[in-house]
Amino acid sequence: MTMRRFARFSLGALSGFVWGLGVAALIQLYGLRPLHPLLLYGLPLLGAVLSAAWTGFRVRGTTAVVAALFLTDPARVAGQEPECEVLVEFPGGSRADLAASTPSDPIQVDPDSLEGLVIEMAGPGSFVRRRPELWIELGGFRIQLIEAGPQTLTTDRVRHVVTEEDLADAPPIPPGIYHLGGRVSGVCATEGYVRIGGNPFDHPAGWVAAGAVLAGLLGTWLTGRAGRGPKRSEELEDRDVPESETRPLQTFVAPVLPARTIQARLYDGRGRPLAGAFLPGETHRIQVHFSPPDPATDAPGEPVELAVVLTEPRLLEVPLAAAIRVEGPGVSTRCEFTLTTRPDTERVDARLIVLSKNRVLQTARLPTEVRPATEPPVATEPTDAAEPETVVRGSTESLERRRPFDAAFVVNHDDGGRARATGVTEAGARTIDLDETTIREAVQKIRRRLGEIVEQPEDFGSLEAEGTRELLVFLAHHGRVMRNALVQDFLGPALAGASHLQVVSARPDAYFPFEFAYDYPAPPEDAGLCPDARAALEGPGFPATCPGEDHQGVVCPFGFWGISKVIERHAFQPVAELSRAFLVRGRPDADRDRLPLDGGALLAASERVDAHAAGSVERLVEALDGPTGGRLDRVEAWSDWTARVGTSAPAVLVLLPHTVYSDALESFGLEIGTADRIWVGDIDERYVPPQERPVIVALLGCETAAAGDVGYERFPALFRRAGAEVVVGTLTEVLGRHAAPVAGRLVGLLYEGSRSGERAFGEVMVEVRRRFLAEGIPMALVLVAFGDADWTVVGAG
């Protein structure tokens, strides 16, 4: 039984129990028959069974027939010979014998006239008794009306008058027929029937019972209706579907991917399902499939073949790869992996990566806990062991028009904090230790040198300047070290001619500057700039006559991945924080894949931008006037910003903020104008235009890319999560004096590149970097774009 069907059964049974209990209570309240324990316990249980049957098996006529027979069966109360008399004398003087009362002829008692009632008990022989008790019984639950008094009597007859003191603690009694009883200890044991009150709806219990009947019947009807549809998808989900053989990855073609979520089931070596933990020294089976979150709206599509990669660097020498075929809503094949733990394994760090055309769709983590064999986490049935981690694209998107990529890199940290990346190509997958000493030192040196050059911009006045040459030689030397680590083993041939790469951060602080990886041999210390570099950078494409790696004595800008390849970056997007609206808006699809630059621009900057170079912001306004056709708004407060994005719907948002930190909030924020700030938790859809206006955000503020512990990708990720289709940022911090000219040139080149025809945004960004470098702006290498590279940039007309 699937979890969905089990939940429907449970809800149906609960609904039946509720209306069954309500019906039993109404029978009692109306006095149709006494509330015998058979009714109190039997009718609700019968209601639960019948309602569950209605829900799960669509039983129709039999439900009403069985219920009618049960309710119309007359009460059969076994007669008993009274062993004594239990007489009741009412205040008016009439008397009745409880032992003689029957359900069809009960003694009538006014609940407001119990005071003054006389109870007399008599039995054969003498007996010891304090004084009479009087109680009523509701289906086996006794309500004491009169408790025995303190005195002790030795007599064969006990007489007691009900006083106000006796009734002081008596609860209000709903109307109905009750078993009424009193006992003379050891001698007299008899019971009769008393009708108390009249209209059941004079008491709240009547309304509660009626409400329970209506609510229970409604629940039964709704759950039954939910179970009426064809159950083919459920049957297919439970059946044994063919499993794909583990095989090398291929560049899969995926026309349409309906809304789905990766799921994994974990088994031990004996095939027992495990819940939330691995076992030490055990060979585990991991079954992976896709399941739609909403089958009702998951429209069927053409069959889709996806790649699934399992990584666990401590237990697997290389990642395992397999394929899944998604055949329709709720239907997919299952691939299976084997993961063996060692006897001393204490934690597991396994991740599942799902790709289409070498582009990541989703990542998920498997359980990390390892329980000893003495406490095996064996489950009664298979449960989902995959914890969704990050999503790159909305799972309802069309993949039909997606360009296949040459490789994808998922960057994260293990449980010990060590940085690593999983590279995936057609040839397979490989986990790379980014904390290996030489790689870590290369990254640190690159970041440190970039931090130094921003302090001396006069040394980089042109591409041919000595400062530029020294910088490129330095970056190429250490970039070669990074490249060798990234393309080790079988990844090398697959990346030799790669033009499109994807980089996904699976953690908010995961960082690696892929843009600086250098494909050609490391140049010598005195290497000169390739004499054809400027022509190649300014030309429409890479010249066919470029000597490339055969030229050993020069440094070539096209050796850097950021200059020669389209790199699609995705900042950490946790599944739990993404709404469906973002998934629909944040990626291109067949009906919405253009970024038209025809809506003007909106600018906001911190006053600190002018601190070192007065007039920087004004010069930026002048620089943006031409590309935007005079449609540029400037604001100095966040309240004005949110107002303008909602009304004018600009195509480009230009932000030059200063990064700030609040000790009180322990949070980072962005400052514009004169100390007008917003914090990490404030950035949402109010800060981007409405959904019908796709937008590019140029976020080039002071230190926004590397704001201490906040993680260099945090702010681009926040604006992406708010709905921005593309966010252009930097890999390293930018000084305020450089932010304005870089922003002006960036926006100008975006508009210029868009006028040459409809082009993919990733290709436009590559051209922007080349043009920057040709103009002697080494900041070109730190510019990155977060978001899909497939967006088509359309000119302003």
PDB file of N, CA, C and O in Angstrom, residues 633-657:
ATOM      1  N   ASP A 633      16.292  55.836 -14.283  1.00  0.00           N
ATOM      2  CA  ASP A 633      15.846  56.413 -13.020  1.00  0.00           C
ATOM      3  C   ASP A 633      16.918  56.158 -11.970  1.00  0.00           C
ATOM      4  O   ASP A 633      17.524  55.073 -11.932  1.00  0.00           O
ATOM      5  N   ARG A 634      17.099  57.145 -11.108  1.00  0.00           N
ATOM      6  CA  ARG A 634      18.048  56.993 -10.009  1.00  0.00           C
ATOM      7  C   ARG A 634      17.323  57.242  -8.688  1.00  0.00           C
ATOM      8  O   ARG A 634      16.578  58.218  -8.556  1.00  0.00           O
ATOM      9  N   VAL A 635      17.546  56.353  -7.719  1.00  0.00           N
ATOM     10  CA  VAL A 635      16.940  56.499  -6.395  1.00  0.00           C
ATOM     11  C   VAL A 635      18.040  56.413  -5.348  1.00  0.00           C
ATOM     12  O   VAL A 635      19.126  55.882  -5.599  1.00  0.00           O
ATOM     13  N   GLU A 636      17.738  56.948  -4.153  1.00  0.00           N
ATOM     14  CA  GLU A 636      18.713  56.941  -3.069  1.00  0.00           C
ATOM     15  C   GLU A 636      18.158  56.305  -1.800  1.00  0.00           C
ATOM     16  O   GLU A 636      18.798  56.385  -0.749  1.00  0.00           O
ATOM     17  N   ALA A 637      16.973  55.703  -1.893  1.00  0.00           N
ATOM     18  CA  ALA A 637      16.374  55.040  -0.736  1.00  0.00           C
ATOM     19  C   ALA A 637      15.703  53.751  -1.208  1.00  0.00           C
ATOM     20  O   ALA A 637      15.157  53.687  -2.322  1.00  0.00           O
ATOM     21  N   TRP A 638      15.715  52.749  -0.359  1.00  0.00           N
ATOM     22  CA  TRP A 638      15.134  51.458  -0.730  1.00  0.00           C
ATOM     23  C   TRP A 638      13.622  51.546  -0.910  1.00  0.00           C
ATOM     24  O   TRP A 638      13.045  50.813  -1.719  1.00  0.00           O
ATOM     25  N   SER A 639      12.972  52.440  -0.188  1.00  0.00           N
ATOM     26  CA  SER A 639      11.528  52.600  -0.367  1.00  0.00           C
ATOM     27  C   SER A 639      11.212  53.111  -1.768  1.00  0.00           C
ATOM     28  O   SER A 639      10.230  52.686  -2.398  1.00  0.00           O
ATOM     29  N   ASP A 640      12.057  54.036  -2.271  1.00  0.00           N
ATOM     30  CA  ASP A 640      11.864  54.519  -3.644  1.00  0.00           C
ATOM     31  C   ASP A 640      12.191  53.416  -4.653  1.00  0.00           C
ATOM     32  O   ASP A 640      11.576  53.324  -5.717  1.00  0.00           O
ATOM     33  N   TRP A 641      13.183  52.608  -4.325  1.00  0.00           N
ATOM     34  CA  TRP A 641      13.556  51.492  -5.208  1.00  0.00           C
ATOM     35  C   TRP A 641      12.366  50.556  -5.419  1.00  0.00           C
ATOM     36  O   TRP A 641      12.024  50.224  -6.564  1.00  0.00           O
ATOM     37  N   THR A 642      11.747  50.085  -4.335  1.00  0.00           N
ATOM     38  CA  THR A 642      10.621  49.147  -4.463  1.00  0.00           C
ATOM     39  C   THR A 642       9.449  49.787  -5.187  1.00  0.00           C
ATOM     40  O   THR A 642       8.719  49.114  -5.921  1.00  0.00           O
ATOM     41  N   ALA A 643       9.252  51.102  -4.987  1.00  0.00           N
ATOM     42  CA  ALA A 643       8.157  51.787  -5.682  1.00  0.00           C
ATOM     43  C   ALA A 643       8.411  51.835  -7.183  1.00  0.00           C
ATOM     44  O   ALA A 643       7.502  51.596  -7.996  1.00  0.00           O
ATOM     45  N   ARG A 644       9.650  52.131  -7.603  1.00  0.00           N
ATOM     46  CA  ARG A 644       9.964  52.254  -9.023  1.00  0.00           C
ATOM     47  C   ARG A 644       9.930  50.907  -9.737  1.00  0.00           C
ATOM     48  O   ARG A 644       9.467  50.827 -10.874  1.00  0.00           O
ATOM     49  N   VAL A 645      10.455  49.850  -9.120  1.00  0.00           N
ATOM     50  CA  VAL A 645      10.454  48.551  -9.818  1.00  0.00           C
ATOM     51  C   VAL A 645       9.037  48.057 -10.027  1.00  0.00           C
ATOM     52  O   VAL A 645       8.760  47.306 -10.980  1.00  0.00           O
ATOM     53  N   GLY A 646       8.119  48.475  -9.156  1.00  0.00           N
ATOM     54  CA  GLY A 646       6.735  48.034  -9.309  1.00  0.00           C
ATOM     55  C   GLY A 646       5.954  48.806 -10.337  1.00  0.00           C
ATOM     56  O   GLY A 646       4.973  48.300 -10.886  1.00  0.00           O
ATOM     57  N   THR A 647       6.364  50.045 -10.625  1.00  0.00           N
ATOM     58  CA  THR A 647       5.599  50.883 -11.546  1.00  0.00           C
ATOM     59  C   THR A 647       6.257  51.017 -12.913  1.00  0.00           C
ATOM     60  O   THR A 647       5.605  50.856 -13.945  1.00  0.00           O
ATOM     61  N   SER A 648       7.563  51.275 -12.956  1.00  0.00           N
ATOM     62  CA  SER A 648       8.226  51.491 -14.239  1.00  0.00           C
ATOM     63  C   SER A 648       8.752  50.212 -14.869  1.00  0.00           C
ATOM     64  O   SER A 648       9.072  50.189 -16.055  1.00  0.00           O
ATOM     65  N   ALA A 649       8.868  49.139 -14.096  1.00  0.00           N
ATOM     66  CA  ALA A 649       9.301  47.835 -14.607  1.00  0.00           C
ATOM     67  C   ALA A 649      10.543  47.942 -15.477  1.00  0.00           C
ATOM     68  O   ALA A 649      10.524  47.636 -16.668  1.00  0.00           O
ATOM     69  N   PRO A 650      11.681  48.350 -14.908  1.00  0.00           N
ATOM     70  CA  PRO A 650      12.913  48.470 -15.706  1.00  0.00           C
ATOM     71  C   PRO A 650      13.428  47.106 -16.142  1.00  0.00           C
ATOM     72  O   PRO A 650      13.158  46.083 -15.507  1.00  0.00           O
ATOM     73  N   ALA A 651      14.207  47.108 -17.244  1.00  0.00           N
ATOM     74  CA  ALA A 651      14.781  45.865 -17.766  1.00  0.00           C
ATOM     75  C   ALA A 651      16.095  45.529 -17.099  1.00  0.00           C
ATOM     76  O   ALA A 651      16.491  44.370 -17.043  1.00  0.00           O
ATOM     77  N   VAL A 652      16.811  46.573 -16.610  1.00  0.00           N
ATOM     78  CA  VAL A 652      18.103  46.373 -15.969  1.00  0.00           C
ATOM     79  C   VAL A 652      18.109  47.120 -14.644  1.00  0.00           C
ATOM     80  O   VAL A 652      17.708  48.286 -14.568  1.00  0.00           O
ATOM     81  N   LEU A 653      18.536  46.446 -13.585  1.00  0.00           N
ATOM     82  CA  LEU A 653      18.698  47.057 -12.268  1.00  0.00           C
ATOM     83  C   LEU A 653      20.193  47.169 -11.996  1.00  0.00           C
ATOM     84  O   LEU A 653      20.903  46.162 -12.030  1.00  0.00           O
ATOM     85  N   VAL A 654      20.665  48.376 -11.750  1.00  0.00           N
ATOM     86  CA  VAL A 654      22.079  48.605 -11.493  1.00  0.00           C
ATOM     87  C   VAL A 654      22.233  48.995 -10.020  1.00  0.00           C
ATOM     88  O   VAL A 654      21.723  50.020  -9.593  1.00  0.00           O
ATOM     89  N   LEU A 655      22.922  48.149  -9.276  1.00  0.00           N
ATOM     90  CA  LEU A 655      23.106  48.369  -7.837  1.00  0.00           C
ATOM     91  C   LEU A 655      24.590  48.484  -7.528  1.00  0.00           C
ATOM     92  O   LEU A 655      25.371  47.581  -7.825  1.00  0.00           O
ATOM     93  N   LEU A 656      24.951  49.617  -6.894  1.00  0.00           N
ATOM     94  CA  LEU A 656      26.313  49.817  -6.409  1.00  0.00           C
ATOM     95  C   LEU A 656      26.244  50.075  -4.904  1.00  0.00           C
ATOM     96  O   LEU A 656      26.496  51.184  -4.424  1.00  0.00           O
ATOM     97  N   PRO A 657      25.856  49.077  -4.130  1.00  0.00           N
ATOM     98  CA  PRO A 657      25.691  49.279  -2.694  1.00  0.00           C
ATOM     99  C   PRO A 657      27.000  49.070  -1.946  1.00  0.00           C
ATOM    100  O   PRO A 657      28.013  48.638  -2.508  1.00  0.00           O
TER     101      PRO A 657
END
